[in-house]
Amino acid sequence: MKKIFLLLFVAIATTTFAQNLTVTSGNLSFLKGQTEVNVERNYGSPLFQADNFSETEYLERRHKETVAKKGEAAWKTWIDTWEQHVETIWTEKFIEGLNKSKKIKFSQNIEAKYTLIIHPTWMYAGWSGFVTQPGKLSADITIVETANPSNVLVTMKGDKIEGVGSKVDYGMEYGRLSAAYEKTGKEIGKEIKKALK
């Protein structure tokens, strides 16, 4: 039995997931000399889980599971917290990750020459238990001239970036997704830091 658990652990620990951030057009050198960049999130209609559910489908399934196990009051608490994450917390965690680079200050609703826009396209909530599966985020990222948003200076694509190494509640899916937003921000920050050396 111990050998089975050991094999299972090794298989999980050595499994790698395709996760990366790619600059798909332009380069980040135009950010030299900038001290601040505005941040926006274009939430749009991301897909969820390996089955590519719409958010409505994902929430319907989650509602059904929660009510069956814990009742309507638990669902109310869950959906209220989910909505807080959608509306503010995920973006805040993304910005927190961006600001780890310490080269440029990223904030929402500021007057800055450039605006970074994140558009999440796919989210995977992961799970928590004996083995934890982190949340993952795929997103399109653009940096535009704030005064002329049609002037796109750089585009990037985040592919299944895993939310690890964050101080969030990994016990709940919105927490695991928060970590994926933060990790995506960190990866972008690393790219910017490299470009500004």
Short mmCIF file of C-alpha atoms in Angstrom, two decimals, residues 41-165:
data_model
loop_
_atom_site.label_atom_id
_atom_site.label_comp_id
_atom_site.label_asym_id
_atom_site.label_seq_id
_atom_site.Cartn_x
_atom_site.Cartn_y
_atom_site.Cartn_z
CA ARG A 41 -9.33 43.99 -16.45
CA ASN A 42 -11.65 43.13 -19.32
CA TYR A 43 -13.48 40.18 -17.77
CA GLY A 44 -15.50 39.26 -20.85
CA SER A 45 -16.73 35.66 -21.00
CA PRO A 46 -13.98 33.31 -19.82
CA LEU A 47 -14.46 29.56 -20.01
CA PHE A 48 -14.11 27.34 -16.96
CA GLN A 49 -12.62 23.96 -16.19
CA ALA A 50 -11.38 21.30 -18.62
CA ASP A 51 -14.92 21.05 -20.04
CA ASN A 52 -14.88 24.73 -21.13
CA PHE A 53 -18.09 25.63 -19.29
CA SER A 54 -19.42 29.16 -19.55
CA GLU A 55 -19.41 30.97 -16.21
CA THR A 56 -23.18 30.50 -16.01
CA GLU A 57 -22.83 26.73 -16.53
CA TYR A 58 -19.99 26.54 -14.01
CA LEU A 59 -21.99 28.42 -11.37
CA GLU A 60 -25.12 26.33 -12.01
CA ARG A 61 -23.11 23.15 -11.37
CA ARG A 62 -21.48 24.68 -8.28
CA HIS A 63 -24.90 25.81 -6.97
CA LYS A 64 -26.33 22.33 -7.36
CA GLU A 65 -23.35 20.70 -5.58
CA THR A 66 -23.29 23.21 -2.72
CA VAL A 67 -27.03 23.14 -2.02
CA ALA A 68 -27.07 19.32 -2.10
CA LYS A 69 -24.19 19.06 0.42
CA LYS A 70 -24.57 22.15 2.62
CA GLY A 71 -27.86 23.92 1.89
CA GLU A 72 -28.98 27.25 0.44
CA ALA A 73 -27.34 29.40 3.17
CA ALA A 74 -23.92 27.95 2.31
CA TRP A 75 -24.56 28.74 -1.36
CA LYS A 76 -25.43 32.35 -0.53
CA THR A 77 -22.15 32.74 1.35
CA TRP A 78 -20.21 31.05 -1.45
CA ILE A 79 -21.71 33.10 -4.30
CA ASP A 80 -21.26 36.39 -2.40
CA THR A 81 -17.57 35.61 -1.91
CA TRP A 82 -17.23 34.48 -5.55
CA GLU A 83 -18.70 37.79 -6.75
CA GLN A 84 -16.27 39.76 -4.56
CA HIS A 85 -13.41 37.88 -6.18
CA VAL A 86 -14.74 38.45 -9.70
CA GLU A 87 -15.37 42.15 -9.09
CA THR A 88 -12.21 43.15 -7.20
CA ILE A 89 -10.03 40.54 -5.53
CA TRP A 90 -8.70 38.76 -8.63
CA THR A 91 -7.62 42.07 -10.16
CA GLU A 92 -6.03 43.15 -6.86
CA LYS A 93 -4.08 39.87 -6.68
CA PHE A 94 -2.98 40.29 -10.31
CA ILE A 95 -1.68 43.79 -9.51
CA GLU A 96 0.01 42.47 -6.37
CA GLY A 97 1.87 39.98 -8.57
CA LEU A 98 2.83 42.67 -11.09
CA ASN A 99 4.23 44.89 -8.35
CA LYS A 100 6.63 42.16 -7.15
CA SER A 101 8.98 43.24 -9.98
CA LYS A 102 9.46 46.63 -8.23
CA LYS A 103 10.51 48.29 -11.49
CA ILE A 104 7.21 50.05 -12.20
CA LYS A 105 4.19 50.69 -9.98
CA PHE A 106 0.99 49.16 -11.35
CA SER A 107 -2.38 50.50 -10.13
CA GLN A 108 -5.99 50.80 -11.23
CA ASN A 109 -7.62 54.09 -12.18
CA ILE A 110 -4.50 56.21 -12.42
CA GLU A 111 -3.38 58.69 -15.03
CA ALA A 112 -0.47 57.01 -16.76
CA LYS A 113 0.90 57.03 -20.30
CA TYR A 114 0.26 53.30 -20.70
CA THR A 115 -2.49 50.89 -19.65
CA LEU A 116 -2.07 47.14 -19.21
CA ILE A 117 -5.27 45.19 -19.89
CA ILE A 118 -5.79 41.59 -18.79
CA HIS A 119 -8.52 39.59 -20.48
CA PRO A 120 -8.99 36.16 -18.84
CA THR A 121 -9.96 33.53 -21.42
CA TRP A 122 -9.97 30.31 -19.36
CA MET A 123 -9.90 29.40 -15.67
CA TYR A 124 -9.44 26.10 -13.92
CA ALA A 125 -10.48 26.08 -10.27
CA GLY A 126 -8.39 23.09 -9.19
CA TRP A 127 -9.24 21.29 -5.96
CA SER A 128 -8.13 20.92 -2.36
CA GLY A 129 -7.85 17.81 -0.25
CA PHE A 130 -5.28 15.07 0.34
CA VAL A 131 -3.63 16.33 -2.85
CA THR A 132 -4.12 19.94 -3.94
CA GLN A 133 -4.47 20.87 -7.59
CA PRO A 134 -3.73 24.59 -8.05
CA GLY A 135 -5.98 26.95 -9.96
CA LYS A 136 -4.86 27.86 -13.47
CA LEU A 137 -5.40 30.93 -15.63
CA SER A 138 -5.10 31.57 -19.35
CA ALA A 139 -5.32 35.20 -20.41
CA ASP A 140 -4.62 37.67 -23.19
CA ILE A 141 -2.65 40.69 -22.02
CA THR A 142 -2.16 43.93 -23.94
CA ILE A 143 -0.42 47.18 -23.17
CA VAL A 144 -1.88 50.17 -24.94
CA GLU A 145 -1.35 53.90 -25.04
CA THR A 146 -3.88 55.23 -22.52
CA ALA A 147 -4.81 58.30 -24.60
CA ASN A 148 -5.10 56.19 -27.78
CA PRO A 149 -6.17 52.62 -26.83
CA SER A 150 -6.16 51.49 -30.47
CA ASN A 151 -2.36 51.87 -30.34
CA VAL A 152 -1.46 48.41 -29.00
CA LEU A 153 2.24 48.33 -28.13
CA VAL A 154 2.59 44.75 -26.93
CA THR A 155 0.47 41.61 -26.67
CA MET A 156 1.14 38.63 -24.44
CA LYS A 157 -0.54 35.31 -23.87
CA GLY A 158 -0.59 33.48 -20.56
CA ASP A 159 -1.28 29.76 -20.98
CA LYS A 160 -2.53 27.71 -18.01
CA ILE A 161 -0.42 29.58 -15.46
CA GLU A 162 -0.65 27.74 -12.13
CA GLY A 163 -1.40 29.63 -8.95
CA VAL A 164 1.32 28.52 -6.58
CA GLY A 165 3.35 30.33 -3.94
#
